[in-house]
Each structure stands twice: as structure tokens, then as C-alpha cells.
Short mmCIF file of N, CA and C in Angstrom, two decimals:
data_model
loop_
_atom_site.label_atom_id
_atom_site.label_comp_id
_atom_site.label_asym_id
_atom_site.label_seq_id
_atom_site.Cartn_x
_atom_site.Cartn_y
_atom_site.Cartn_z
N UNK A 1184 -273.66 114.51 120.55
CA UNK A 1184 -273.95 113.11 120.32
C UNK A 1184 -275.27 112.99 119.59
N UNK A 1185 -275.27 112.13 118.55
CA UNK A 1185 -276.49 111.95 117.78
C UNK A 1185 -277.29 110.82 118.38
N UNK A 1186 -278.56 111.02 118.52
CA UNK A 1186 -279.39 109.95 119.04
C UNK A 1186 -280.09 109.24 117.90
N UNK A 1187 -281.32 109.37 117.70
CA UNK A 1187 -282.05 108.66 116.66
C UNK A 1187 -282.28 109.56 115.48
N UNK A 1188 -282.04 109.05 114.27
CA UNK A 1188 -282.29 109.77 113.03
C UNK A 1188 -283.02 108.84 112.10
N UNK A 1189 -283.90 109.40 111.28
CA UNK A 1189 -284.56 108.63 110.23
C UNK A 1189 -283.82 108.88 108.93
N UNK A 1190 -283.40 107.82 108.25
CA UNK A 1190 -282.64 107.93 107.01
C UNK A 1190 -283.39 107.16 105.94
N UNK A 1191 -283.54 107.78 104.74
CA UNK A 1191 -284.21 107.11 103.63
C UNK A 1191 -283.19 106.27 102.89
N UNK A 1192 -283.55 105.04 102.57
CA UNK A 1192 -282.68 104.17 101.79
C UNK A 1192 -283.16 104.19 100.35
N UNK A 1193 -282.59 103.34 99.49
CA UNK A 1193 -282.94 103.33 98.08
C UNK A 1193 -284.41 103.05 97.86
N UNK A 1194 -284.99 102.22 98.64
CA UNK A 1194 -286.42 101.92 98.53
C UNK A 1194 -287.21 102.98 99.28
N UNK A 1195 -288.39 102.63 99.68
CA UNK A 1195 -289.22 103.58 100.41
C UNK A 1195 -289.19 103.30 101.91
N UNK A 1196 -288.29 102.40 102.32
CA UNK A 1196 -288.22 102.06 103.73
C UNK A 1196 -287.44 103.13 104.48
N UNK A 1197 -287.78 103.29 105.72
CA UNK A 1197 -287.01 104.17 106.58
C UNK A 1197 -286.33 103.32 107.63
N UNK A 1198 -285.09 103.60 107.86
CA UNK A 1198 -284.32 102.82 108.81
C UNK A 1198 -283.87 103.77 109.91
N UNK A 1199 -284.03 103.33 111.13
CA UNK A 1199 -283.57 104.14 112.25
C UNK A 1199 -282.12 103.82 112.53
N UNK A 1200 -281.30 104.84 112.65
CA UNK A 1200 -279.92 104.63 113.05
C UNK A 1200 -279.77 105.13 114.47
N UNK A 1201 -278.96 104.46 115.20
CA UNK A 1201 -278.75 104.83 116.58
C UNK A 1201 -277.27 105.13 116.77
N UNK A 1202 -276.97 105.78 117.84
CA UNK A 1202 -275.57 106.07 118.12
C UNK A 1202 -274.84 104.76 118.39
N UNK A 1203 -273.54 104.78 118.27
CA UNK A 1203 -272.74 103.57 118.43
C UNK A 1203 -272.91 102.98 119.82
N UNK A 1204 -273.16 103.82 120.79
CA UNK A 1204 -273.28 103.33 122.16
C UNK A 1204 -274.52 102.47 122.33
N UNK A 1205 -275.62 102.79 121.67
CA UNK A 1205 -276.86 102.07 121.89
C UNK A 1205 -277.18 101.07 120.79
N UNK A 1206 -276.36 101.02 119.73
CA UNK A 1206 -276.64 100.13 118.60
C UNK A 1206 -276.27 98.69 118.93
N UNK A 1207 -277.18 97.75 118.69
CA UNK A 1207 -276.95 96.34 118.92
C UNK A 1207 -277.32 95.58 117.65
N UNK A 1208 -276.68 94.44 117.46
CA UNK A 1208 -276.96 93.63 116.29
C UNK A 1208 -278.03 92.63 116.65
N UNK A 1209 -279.11 92.64 115.91
CA UNK A 1209 -280.24 91.75 116.19
C UNK A 1209 -280.26 90.66 115.12
N UNK A 1210 -279.75 89.49 115.47
CA UNK A 1210 -279.65 88.38 114.52
C UNK A 1210 -281.03 87.86 114.13
N UNK A 1211 -281.96 87.91 115.05
CA UNK A 1211 -283.30 87.40 114.76
C UNK A 1211 -283.96 88.19 113.65
N UNK A 1212 -283.79 89.49 113.68
CA UNK A 1212 -284.41 90.30 112.64
C UNK A 1212 -283.77 90.03 111.27
N UNK A 1213 -282.47 89.77 111.26
CA UNK A 1213 -281.79 89.45 110.00
C UNK A 1213 -282.29 88.12 109.46
N UNK A 1214 -282.39 87.12 110.34
CA UNK A 1214 -282.84 85.80 109.92
C UNK A 1214 -284.30 85.79 109.47
N UNK A 1215 -285.10 86.66 110.02
CA UNK A 1215 -286.51 86.72 109.65
C UNK A 1215 -286.76 87.64 108.46
N UNK A 1216 -285.75 88.33 108.01
CA UNK A 1216 -285.87 89.24 106.88
C UNK A 1216 -286.14 88.43 105.61
N UNK A 1217 -287.19 88.80 104.86
CA UNK A 1217 -287.58 88.07 103.66
C UNK A 1217 -286.51 88.10 102.58
N UNK A 1218 -285.84 89.23 102.40
CA UNK A 1218 -284.80 89.33 101.38
C UNK A 1218 -283.62 88.42 101.72
N UNK A 1219 -283.26 88.37 102.99
CA UNK A 1219 -282.17 87.49 103.43
C UNK A 1219 -282.54 86.04 103.19
N UNK A 1220 -283.76 85.66 103.50
CA UNK A 1220 -284.22 84.29 103.30
C UNK A 1220 -284.15 83.92 101.82
N UNK A 1221 -284.61 84.82 100.95
CA UNK A 1221 -284.57 84.55 99.52
C UNK A 1221 -283.13 84.39 99.03
N UNK A 1222 -282.26 85.28 99.51
CA UNK A 1222 -280.85 85.20 99.11
C UNK A 1222 -280.24 83.88 99.55
N UNK A 1223 -280.46 83.47 100.78
CA UNK A 1223 -279.89 82.23 101.30
C UNK A 1223 -280.44 81.01 100.57
N UNK A 1224 -281.73 81.02 100.25
CA UNK A 1224 -282.31 79.90 99.51
C UNK A 1224 -281.70 79.80 98.12
N UNK A 1225 -281.55 80.95 97.47
CA UNK A 1225 -280.95 80.99 96.14
C UNK A 1225 -279.50 80.49 96.19
N UNK A 1226 -278.76 80.95 97.17
CA UNK A 1226 -277.36 80.57 97.32
C UNK A 1226 -277.25 79.06 97.60
N UNK A 1227 -278.09 78.56 98.49
CA UNK A 1227 -278.07 77.14 98.83
C UNK A 1227 -278.45 76.29 97.61
N UNK A 1228 -279.46 76.72 96.87
CA UNK A 1228 -279.86 75.99 95.67
C UNK A 1228 -278.72 75.92 94.65
N UNK A 1229 -278.03 77.04 94.48
CA UNK A 1229 -276.94 77.09 93.52
C UNK A 1229 -275.81 76.14 93.94
N UNK A 1230 -275.45 76.16 95.21
CA UNK A 1230 -274.38 75.30 95.71
C UNK A 1230 -274.76 73.82 95.60
N UNK A 1231 -276.00 73.49 95.93
CA UNK A 1231 -276.46 72.10 95.85
C UNK A 1231 -276.47 71.65 94.39
N UNK A 1232 -276.91 72.52 93.50
CA UNK A 1232 -276.94 72.17 92.07
C UNK A 1232 -275.54 71.87 91.56
N UNK A 1233 -274.56 72.69 91.95
CA UNK A 1233 -273.18 72.46 91.53
C UNK A 1233 -272.65 71.13 92.08
N UNK A 1234 -272.97 70.85 93.33
CA UNK A 1234 -272.52 69.61 93.94
C UNK A 1234 -273.15 68.40 93.25
N UNK A 1235 -274.42 68.52 92.90
CA UNK A 1235 -275.11 67.43 92.22
C UNK A 1235 -274.48 67.19 90.84
N UNK A 1236 -274.19 68.27 90.11
CA UNK A 1236 -273.58 68.12 88.80
C UNK A 1236 -272.22 67.44 88.90
N UNK A 1237 -271.40 67.86 89.86
CA UNK A 1237 -270.08 67.27 90.04
C UNK A 1237 -270.18 65.79 90.38
N UNK A 1238 -271.06 65.46 91.30
CA UNK A 1238 -271.24 64.08 91.70
C UNK A 1238 -271.76 63.24 90.55
N UNK A 1239 -272.67 63.82 89.77
CA UNK A 1239 -273.23 63.10 88.63
C UNK A 1239 -272.13 62.78 87.61
N UNK A 1240 -271.22 63.74 87.35
CA UNK A 1240 -270.12 63.51 86.42
C UNK A 1240 -269.22 62.38 86.91
N UNK A 1241 -268.88 62.42 88.20
CA UNK A 1241 -268.00 61.39 88.75
C UNK A 1241 -268.66 60.01 88.64
N UNK A 1242 -269.92 59.95 89.01
CA UNK A 1242 -270.62 58.67 88.96
C UNK A 1242 -270.74 58.16 87.53
N UNK A 1243 -270.96 59.07 86.58
CA UNK A 1243 -271.05 58.68 85.18
C UNK A 1243 -269.72 58.08 84.70
N UNK A 1244 -268.61 58.72 85.08
CA UNK A 1244 -267.30 58.21 84.69
C UNK A 1244 -267.05 56.83 85.30
N UNK A 1245 -267.36 56.70 86.58
CA UNK A 1245 -267.18 55.41 87.24
C UNK A 1245 -268.05 54.34 86.58
N UNK A 1246 -269.26 54.72 86.24
CA UNK A 1246 -270.17 53.78 85.59
C UNK A 1246 -269.60 53.31 84.26
N UNK A 1247 -269.08 54.26 83.47
CA UNK A 1247 -268.50 53.91 82.16
C UNK A 1247 -267.31 52.97 82.32
N UNK A 1248 -266.45 53.25 83.31
CA UNK A 1248 -265.29 52.40 83.53
C UNK A 1248 -265.72 50.99 83.94
N UNK A 1249 -266.66 50.91 84.85
CA UNK A 1249 -267.13 49.60 85.30
C UNK A 1249 -267.85 48.85 84.17
N UNK A 1250 -268.57 49.59 83.36
CA UNK A 1250 -269.26 48.97 82.23
C UNK A 1250 -268.24 48.38 81.26
N UNK A 1251 -267.17 49.14 81.02
CA UNK A 1251 -266.12 48.69 80.12
C UNK A 1251 -265.47 47.42 80.67
N UNK A 1252 -265.21 47.43 81.98
CA UNK A 1252 -264.59 46.25 82.60
C UNK A 1252 -265.52 45.04 82.53
N UNK A 1253 -266.79 45.26 82.77
CA UNK A 1253 -267.73 44.14 82.77
C UNK A 1253 -267.92 43.56 81.37
N UNK A 1254 -267.75 44.40 80.36
CA UNK A 1254 -267.91 43.94 78.99
C UNK A 1254 -266.67 43.21 78.46
N UNK A 1255 -265.56 43.38 79.18
CA UNK A 1255 -264.35 42.69 78.76
C UNK A 1255 -264.56 41.19 78.94
N UNK A 1256 -264.15 40.47 77.96
CA UNK A 1256 -264.28 39.02 78.06
C UNK A 1256 -263.17 38.49 78.96
N UNK A 1257 -263.33 37.29 79.36
CA UNK A 1257 -262.33 36.64 80.20
C UNK A 1257 -260.99 36.60 79.48
N UNK A 1258 -261.05 36.42 78.17
CA UNK A 1258 -259.83 36.35 77.37
C UNK A 1258 -259.10 37.70 77.35
N UNK A 1259 -259.85 38.79 77.21
CA UNK A 1259 -259.25 40.12 77.20
C UNK A 1259 -258.61 40.45 78.54
N UNK A 1260 -259.27 40.06 79.61
CA UNK A 1260 -258.72 40.29 80.95
C UNK A 1260 -257.42 39.51 81.11
N UNK A 1261 -257.42 38.29 80.65
CA UNK A 1261 -256.22 37.46 80.71
C UNK A 1261 -255.09 38.07 79.89
N UNK A 1262 -255.41 38.57 78.71
CA UNK A 1262 -254.40 39.21 77.86
C UNK A 1262 -253.81 40.44 78.53
N UNK A 1263 -254.66 41.21 79.16
CA UNK A 1263 -254.19 42.42 79.86
C UNK A 1263 -253.24 42.04 81.00
N UNK A 1264 -253.61 41.04 81.77
CA UNK A 1264 -252.75 40.58 82.87
C UNK A 1264 -251.43 40.05 82.33
N UNK A 1265 -251.46 39.32 81.22
CA UNK A 1265 -250.25 38.79 80.62
C UNK A 1265 -249.32 39.91 80.16
N UNK A 1266 -249.90 40.97 79.57
CA UNK A 1266 -249.09 42.12 79.14
C UNK A 1266 -248.41 42.78 80.33
N UNK A 1267 -249.16 42.96 81.40
CA UNK A 1267 -248.58 43.58 82.60
C UNK A 1267 -247.44 42.72 83.16
N UNK A 1268 -247.64 41.42 83.20
CA UNK A 1268 -246.61 40.51 83.68
C UNK A 1268 -245.38 40.54 82.76
N UNK A 1269 -245.61 40.54 81.46
CA UNK A 1269 -244.51 40.60 80.50
C UNK A 1269 -243.71 41.88 80.67
N UNK A 1270 -244.39 43.00 80.86
CA UNK A 1270 -243.70 44.28 81.05
C UNK A 1270 -242.82 44.25 82.30
N UNK A 1271 -243.33 43.66 83.36
CA UNK A 1271 -242.55 43.56 84.60
C UNK A 1271 -241.31 42.67 84.38
N UNK A 1272 -241.51 41.54 83.74
CA UNK A 1272 -240.38 40.64 83.48
C UNK A 1272 -239.34 41.31 82.60
N UNK A 1273 -239.81 42.05 81.60
CA UNK A 1273 -238.90 42.75 80.70
C UNK A 1273 -238.08 43.79 81.46
N UNK A 1274 -238.72 44.48 82.37
CA UNK A 1274 -238.00 45.48 83.16
C UNK A 1274 -236.94 44.81 84.04
N UNK A 1275 -237.28 43.69 84.64
CA UNK A 1275 -236.30 42.97 85.46
C UNK A 1275 -235.13 42.46 84.61
N UNK A 1276 -235.42 41.96 83.42
CA UNK A 1276 -234.35 41.52 82.51
C UNK A 1276 -233.46 42.69 82.11
N UNK A 1277 -234.08 43.83 81.88
CA UNK A 1277 -233.32 45.03 81.50
C UNK A 1277 -232.39 45.44 82.64
N UNK A 1278 -232.89 45.40 83.86
CA UNK A 1278 -232.06 45.74 85.02
C UNK A 1278 -230.91 44.75 85.14
N UNK A 1279 -231.20 43.49 84.97
CA UNK A 1279 -230.17 42.45 85.05
C UNK A 1279 -229.09 42.67 83.98
N UNK A 1280 -229.51 43.00 82.76
CA UNK A 1280 -228.56 43.23 81.67
C UNK A 1280 -227.68 44.44 81.99
N UNK A 1281 -228.27 45.50 82.53
CA UNK A 1281 -227.49 46.68 82.88
C UNK A 1281 -226.48 46.34 83.98
N UNK A 1282 -226.86 45.50 84.91
CA UNK A 1282 -225.93 45.10 85.97
C UNK A 1282 -224.77 44.29 85.39
N UNK A 1283 -225.09 43.35 84.51
CA UNK A 1283 -224.06 42.51 83.90
C UNK A 1283 -223.05 43.34 83.13
N UNK A 1284 -223.51 44.33 82.42
CA UNK A 1284 -222.65 45.17 81.60
C UNK A 1284 -222.06 46.36 82.37
N UNK A 1285 -222.41 46.48 83.63
CA UNK A 1285 -221.98 47.60 84.48
C UNK A 1285 -222.40 48.95 83.90
N UNK A 1286 -223.59 48.99 83.34
CA UNK A 1286 -224.14 50.24 82.84
C UNK A 1286 -224.82 50.96 84.01
N UNK A 1287 -224.83 52.26 83.93
CA UNK A 1287 -225.47 53.06 84.97
C UNK A 1287 -226.98 52.85 84.93
N UNK A 1288 -227.57 52.54 86.08
CA UNK A 1288 -229.01 52.26 86.13
C UNK A 1288 -229.86 53.52 85.89
N UNK A 1289 -229.26 54.68 85.93
CA UNK A 1289 -230.00 55.91 85.60
C UNK A 1289 -230.43 55.92 84.14
N UNK A 1290 -229.77 55.13 83.33
CA UNK A 1290 -230.08 55.10 81.89
C UNK A 1290 -231.21 54.13 81.55
N UNK A 1291 -231.74 53.42 82.53
CA UNK A 1291 -232.80 52.45 82.28
C UNK A 1291 -234.00 53.05 81.55
N UNK A 1292 -234.41 54.21 81.98
CA UNK A 1292 -235.60 54.82 81.40
C UNK A 1292 -235.38 55.33 79.98
N UNK A 1293 -234.13 55.46 79.57
CA UNK A 1293 -233.84 55.95 78.23
C UNK A 1293 -233.81 54.83 77.19
N UNK A 1294 -233.89 53.59 77.67
CA UNK A 1294 -233.81 52.44 76.77
C UNK A 1294 -235.15 51.70 76.84
N UNK A 1295 -235.86 51.69 75.72
CA UNK A 1295 -237.14 50.99 75.67
C UNK A 1295 -237.16 50.07 74.46
N UNK A 1296 -238.01 49.06 74.55
CA UNK A 1296 -238.11 48.14 73.44
C UNK A 1296 -239.16 47.08 73.73
N UNK A 1297 -239.52 46.33 72.70
CA UNK A 1297 -240.56 45.33 72.82
C UNK A 1297 -240.07 44.00 73.37
N UNK A 1298 -238.76 43.73 73.19
CA UNK A 1298 -238.22 42.48 73.73
C UNK A 1298 -236.80 42.74 74.22
N UNK A 1299 -236.23 41.76 74.90
CA UNK A 1299 -234.93 41.94 75.53
C UNK A 1299 -233.82 42.14 74.51
N UNK A 1300 -233.92 41.49 73.35
CA UNK A 1300 -232.89 41.67 72.33
C UNK A 1300 -232.84 43.11 71.83
N UNK A 1301 -234.01 43.69 71.61
CA UNK A 1301 -234.07 45.07 71.15
C UNK A 1301 -233.53 46.01 72.24
N UNK A 1302 -233.88 45.73 73.49
CA UNK A 1302 -233.41 46.54 74.60
C UNK A 1302 -231.89 46.46 74.71
N UNK A 1303 -231.34 45.25 74.60
CA UNK A 1303 -229.89 45.09 74.68
C UNK A 1303 -229.19 45.86 73.57
N UNK A 1304 -229.74 45.77 72.37
CA UNK A 1304 -229.15 46.48 71.23
C UNK A 1304 -229.17 47.99 71.45
N UNK A 1305 -230.31 48.49 71.91
CA UNK A 1305 -230.43 49.94 72.14
C UNK A 1305 -229.55 50.40 73.29
N UNK A 1306 -229.43 49.58 74.34
CA UNK A 1306 -228.58 49.94 75.48
C UNK A 1306 -227.12 50.01 75.04
N UNK A 1307 -226.69 49.01 74.29
CA UNK A 1307 -225.31 49.01 73.81
C UNK A 1307 -225.04 50.21 72.91
N UNK A 1308 -226.00 50.53 72.07
CA UNK A 1308 -225.87 51.68 71.18
C UNK A 1308 -225.78 52.98 71.97
N UNK A 1309 -226.61 53.09 72.99
CA UNK A 1309 -226.60 54.30 73.84
C UNK A 1309 -225.26 54.45 74.54
N UNK A 1310 -224.76 53.37 75.11
CA UNK A 1310 -223.48 53.43 75.83
C UNK A 1310 -222.34 53.75 74.86
N UNK A 1311 -222.39 53.17 73.68
CA UNK A 1311 -221.36 53.46 72.67
C UNK A 1311 -221.38 54.95 72.31
N UNK A 1312 -222.54 55.48 72.12
CA UNK A 1312 -222.66 56.90 71.79
C UNK A 1312 -222.14 57.78 72.93
N UNK A 1313 -222.51 57.43 74.14
CA UNK A 1313 -222.03 58.20 75.29
C UNK A 1313 -220.52 58.14 75.39
N UNK A 1314 -219.96 56.95 75.20
CA UNK A 1314 -218.50 56.81 75.27
C UNK A 1314 -217.80 57.62 74.20
N UNK A 1315 -218.35 57.65 72.99
CA UNK A 1315 -217.76 58.46 71.92
C UNK A 1315 -217.74 59.93 72.29
N UNK A 1316 -218.84 60.40 72.84
CA UNK A 1316 -218.93 61.82 73.24
C UNK A 1316 -217.91 62.12 74.33
N UNK A 1317 -217.80 61.23 75.31
CA UNK A 1317 -216.84 61.43 76.40
C UNK A 1317 -215.41 61.41 75.87
N UNK A 1318 -215.10 60.44 75.00
CA UNK A 1318 -213.76 60.36 74.42
C UNK A 1318 -213.42 61.63 73.64
N UNK A 1319 -214.36 62.13 72.92
CA UNK A 1319 -214.14 63.36 72.14
C UNK A 1319 -213.83 64.53 73.08
N UNK A 1320 -214.59 64.64 74.16
CA UNK A 1320 -214.33 65.73 75.11
C UNK A 1320 -212.99 65.57 75.81
N UNK A 1321 -212.62 64.35 76.14
CA UNK A 1321 -211.32 64.09 76.78
C UNK A 1321 -210.20 64.45 75.81
N UNK A 1322 -210.35 64.06 74.55
CA UNK A 1322 -209.33 64.38 73.55
C UNK A 1322 -209.16 65.88 73.39
N UNK A 1323 -210.26 66.61 73.40
CA UNK A 1323 -210.18 68.07 73.29
C UNK A 1323 -209.45 68.67 74.48
N UNK A 1324 -209.70 68.15 75.64
CA UNK A 1324 -209.03 68.67 76.84
C UNK A 1324 -207.54 68.32 76.83
N UNK A 1325 -207.22 67.13 76.35
CA UNK A 1325 -205.81 66.74 76.30
C UNK A 1325 -205.04 67.57 75.28
N UNK A 1326 -205.70 68.01 74.23
CA UNK A 1326 -205.05 68.86 73.23
C UNK A 1326 -204.62 70.18 73.84
N UNK A 1327 -205.36 70.60 74.85
CA UNK A 1327 -205.03 71.86 75.51
C UNK A 1327 -203.75 71.74 76.33
N UNK A 1328 -203.33 70.54 76.63
CA UNK A 1328 -202.07 70.30 77.34
C UNK A 1328 -202.29 70.17 78.84
N UNK A 1329 -201.26 69.60 79.49
CA UNK A 1329 -201.31 69.40 80.93
C UNK A 1329 -200.83 70.66 81.63
N UNK A 1330 -201.58 71.10 82.62
CA UNK A 1330 -201.19 72.24 83.43
C UNK A 1330 -200.92 71.71 84.83
N UNK A 1331 -199.67 71.82 85.31
CA UNK A 1331 -199.36 71.29 86.64
C UNK A 1331 -200.09 72.07 87.72
N UNK A 1332 -200.33 71.42 88.86
CA UNK A 1332 -201.03 72.11 89.94
C UNK A 1332 -200.24 73.32 90.41
N UNK A 1333 -200.96 74.35 90.80
CA UNK A 1333 -200.34 75.61 91.21
C UNK A 1333 -199.66 75.50 92.57
N UNK A 1334 -200.10 74.58 93.43
CA UNK A 1334 -199.55 74.50 94.77
C UNK A 1334 -198.20 73.77 94.81
N UNK A 1335 -197.75 73.28 93.70
CA UNK A 1335 -196.44 72.66 93.63
C UNK A 1335 -196.36 71.29 94.26
N UNK A 1336 -197.47 70.56 94.28
CA UNK A 1336 -197.43 69.22 94.87
C UNK A 1336 -196.59 68.31 94.01
N UNK A 1337 -196.04 67.26 94.61
CA UNK A 1337 -195.11 66.39 93.92
C UNK A 1337 -195.79 65.20 93.26
N UNK A 1338 -197.12 65.15 93.28
CA UNK A 1338 -197.80 64.03 92.65
C UNK A 1338 -197.76 64.19 91.15
N UNK A 1339 -197.69 63.08 90.46
CA UNK A 1339 -197.66 63.13 89.00
C UNK A 1339 -199.08 63.22 88.47
N UNK A 1340 -199.20 63.55 87.20
CA UNK A 1340 -200.51 63.69 86.59
C UNK A 1340 -201.24 62.35 86.58
N UNK A 1341 -200.48 61.24 86.41
CA UNK A 1341 -201.10 59.91 86.36
C UNK A 1341 -201.72 59.57 87.71
N UNK A 1342 -201.03 59.86 88.78
CA UNK A 1342 -201.56 59.56 90.11
C UNK A 1342 -202.84 60.35 90.38
N UNK A 1343 -202.84 61.62 90.10
CA UNK A 1343 -204.03 62.41 90.41
C UNK A 1343 -205.22 61.98 89.56
N UNK A 1344 -204.98 61.63 88.30
CA UNK A 1344 -206.07 61.15 87.45
C UNK A 1344 -206.55 59.80 87.94
N UNK A 1345 -205.62 58.93 88.34
CA UNK A 1345 -205.97 57.62 88.86
C UNK A 1345 -206.81 57.73 90.13
N UNK A 1346 -206.40 58.62 91.00
CA UNK A 1346 -207.16 58.81 92.23
C UNK A 1346 -208.57 59.33 91.93
N UNK A 1347 -208.63 60.24 90.99
CA UNK A 1347 -209.94 60.78 90.62
C UNK A 1347 -210.83 59.69 90.04
N UNK A 1348 -210.27 58.87 89.16
CA UNK A 1348 -211.05 57.79 88.57
C UNK A 1348 -211.51 56.78 89.63
N UNK A 1349 -210.62 56.47 90.57
CA UNK A 1349 -211.00 55.53 91.63
C UNK A 1349 -212.16 56.08 92.45
N UNK A 1350 -212.12 57.36 92.75
CA UNK A 1350 -213.21 57.98 93.51
C UNK A 1350 -214.51 57.96 92.70
N UNK A 1351 -214.41 58.25 91.42
CA UNK A 1351 -215.60 58.24 90.58
C UNK A 1351 -216.20 56.85 90.48
N UNK A 1352 -215.36 55.84 90.37
CA UNK A 1352 -215.86 54.46 90.30
C UNK A 1352 -216.54 54.08 91.60
N UNK A 1353 -215.93 54.44 92.70
CA UNK A 1353 -216.53 54.13 94.00
C UNK A 1353 -217.88 54.81 94.15
N UNK A 1354 -217.97 56.09 93.78
CA UNK A 1354 -219.25 56.82 93.85
C UNK A 1354 -220.29 56.19 92.93
N UNK A 1355 -219.85 55.78 91.74
CA UNK A 1355 -220.76 55.15 90.78
C UNK A 1355 -221.31 53.84 91.32
N UNK A 1356 -220.46 53.06 91.96
CA UNK A 1356 -220.91 51.79 92.53
C UNK A 1356 -221.90 52.02 93.67
N UNK A 1357 -221.63 53.01 94.49
CA UNK A 1357 -222.55 53.32 95.59
C UNK A 1357 -223.89 53.78 95.04
N UNK A 1358 -223.84 54.59 94.01
CA UNK A 1358 -225.07 55.08 93.41
C UNK A 1358 -225.87 53.94 92.78
N UNK A 1359 -225.14 53.00 92.14
CA UNK A 1359 -225.81 51.85 91.52
C UNK A 1359 -226.48 50.99 92.57
N UNK A 1360 -225.83 50.79 93.70
CA UNK A 1360 -226.42 50.00 94.77
C UNK A 1360 -227.68 50.68 95.31
N UNK A 1361 -227.64 51.99 95.48
CA UNK A 1361 -228.82 52.73 95.95
C UNK A 1361 -229.96 52.61 94.93
N UNK A 1362 -229.64 52.71 93.66
CA UNK A 1362 -230.66 52.61 92.62
C UNK A 1362 -231.27 51.21 92.60
N UNK A 1363 -230.46 50.20 92.78
CA UNK A 1363 -230.96 48.83 92.82
C UNK A 1363 -231.92 48.64 93.98
N UNK A 1364 -231.58 49.21 95.11
CA UNK A 1364 -232.44 49.10 96.28
C UNK A 1364 -233.79 49.77 96.02
N UNK A 1365 -233.79 50.86 95.30
CA UNK A 1365 -235.04 51.55 95.00
C UNK A 1365 -235.90 50.73 94.06
N UNK A 1366 -235.30 50.07 93.09
CA UNK A 1366 -236.07 49.29 92.14
C UNK A 1366 -236.61 48.00 92.72
N UNK A 1367 -235.93 47.46 93.73
CA UNK A 1367 -236.35 46.18 94.29
C UNK A 1367 -237.03 46.33 95.65
N UNK A 1368 -237.63 47.45 95.89
CA UNK A 1368 -238.36 47.64 97.16
C UNK A 1368 -239.59 46.81 97.19
#
């Protein structure tokens, strides 16, 4: 068992090492150590400086925003509020138009415009384009011919397509109702 040994460190100090059984950690000596104090002061200064810089940036941005708002004339504020109100009304009109035409409300975000007439024109154009694409795909599938079900069921092709369409319409209506509820919360 090793008891006390003198070991030279990088500097000219000598440090006594003790066996693991007798070695204790002395927090007071660490806290009173000049190098530790210098390190902690430096670290604390660096952290405080970073916090001050961050806070200064935030305050500067807030100041600029408030300055901009305070410099706005009463007329500019009124114009801004009117634009916001107009945008809301336009969105409500767009939703109403989509409901009247039974368009899917998922397409609302794809149709934009400055006034309701432009929105209606673009919505109709979008739906027309979608319908053309769907018709083209249906025509291509019909060219491939009808393949009867493998299980030998006695239902005709018209019945199964009709049932499928009815289910799709019902799902579409449910989805539209859910979307309406989300928009009017």
C-alpha cells in the first residue's frame, strides 16, 4: 500500500498524493484556489457578456418595431386594419362560393386573388382542369376494358361503380363538413 508520495507537476509545485483510503475532497481549498477563482470570474464574465448582447439585440428589435408603429399615422393604421378586414371577408366569400359550387374545401388555399370575381374565375378554372385530368384517366382505364370480379359475384359493373361513387360522395360530404368546422372555429 502506498502512503504519501511527492509528485512534481508541470509547474514547480509539489502535490502530495495519498492512498485512496485516506484521500478526501476538500472543497474549501478548491474554492480558495486563485487559479479557480480567476477561471470562474472569466467564465462568469463571458456568460454575462453573451446574455447582455442577446438581450440588447432583442430590446433593439422591439424598440425598432415600436418606433415604426408609433410613427405610423392614424390613416396608415386605419388602412392596415381595413386590409386585414377585407382579407377576412374575402376568405369568407371564397368559402361560401366553394360551398355553393360543391367544390372541395381542400382547394381553398390553391385559389388566390385580389377580389371575389378573380377568385371565382380561378376556382372554376382549377376545377375544370381537375375534371379534365380525371376524365382523361377514366377514359384510359375504360379503354383497357371491364374485368369482371374474380369471386364470381352477380352484381353488375354499374351497381358496383354506383356503390363506389355513393361512398365517395358520402365521404366527401363528411370531409367538407369537418373542414367547415375547422374554418369557423
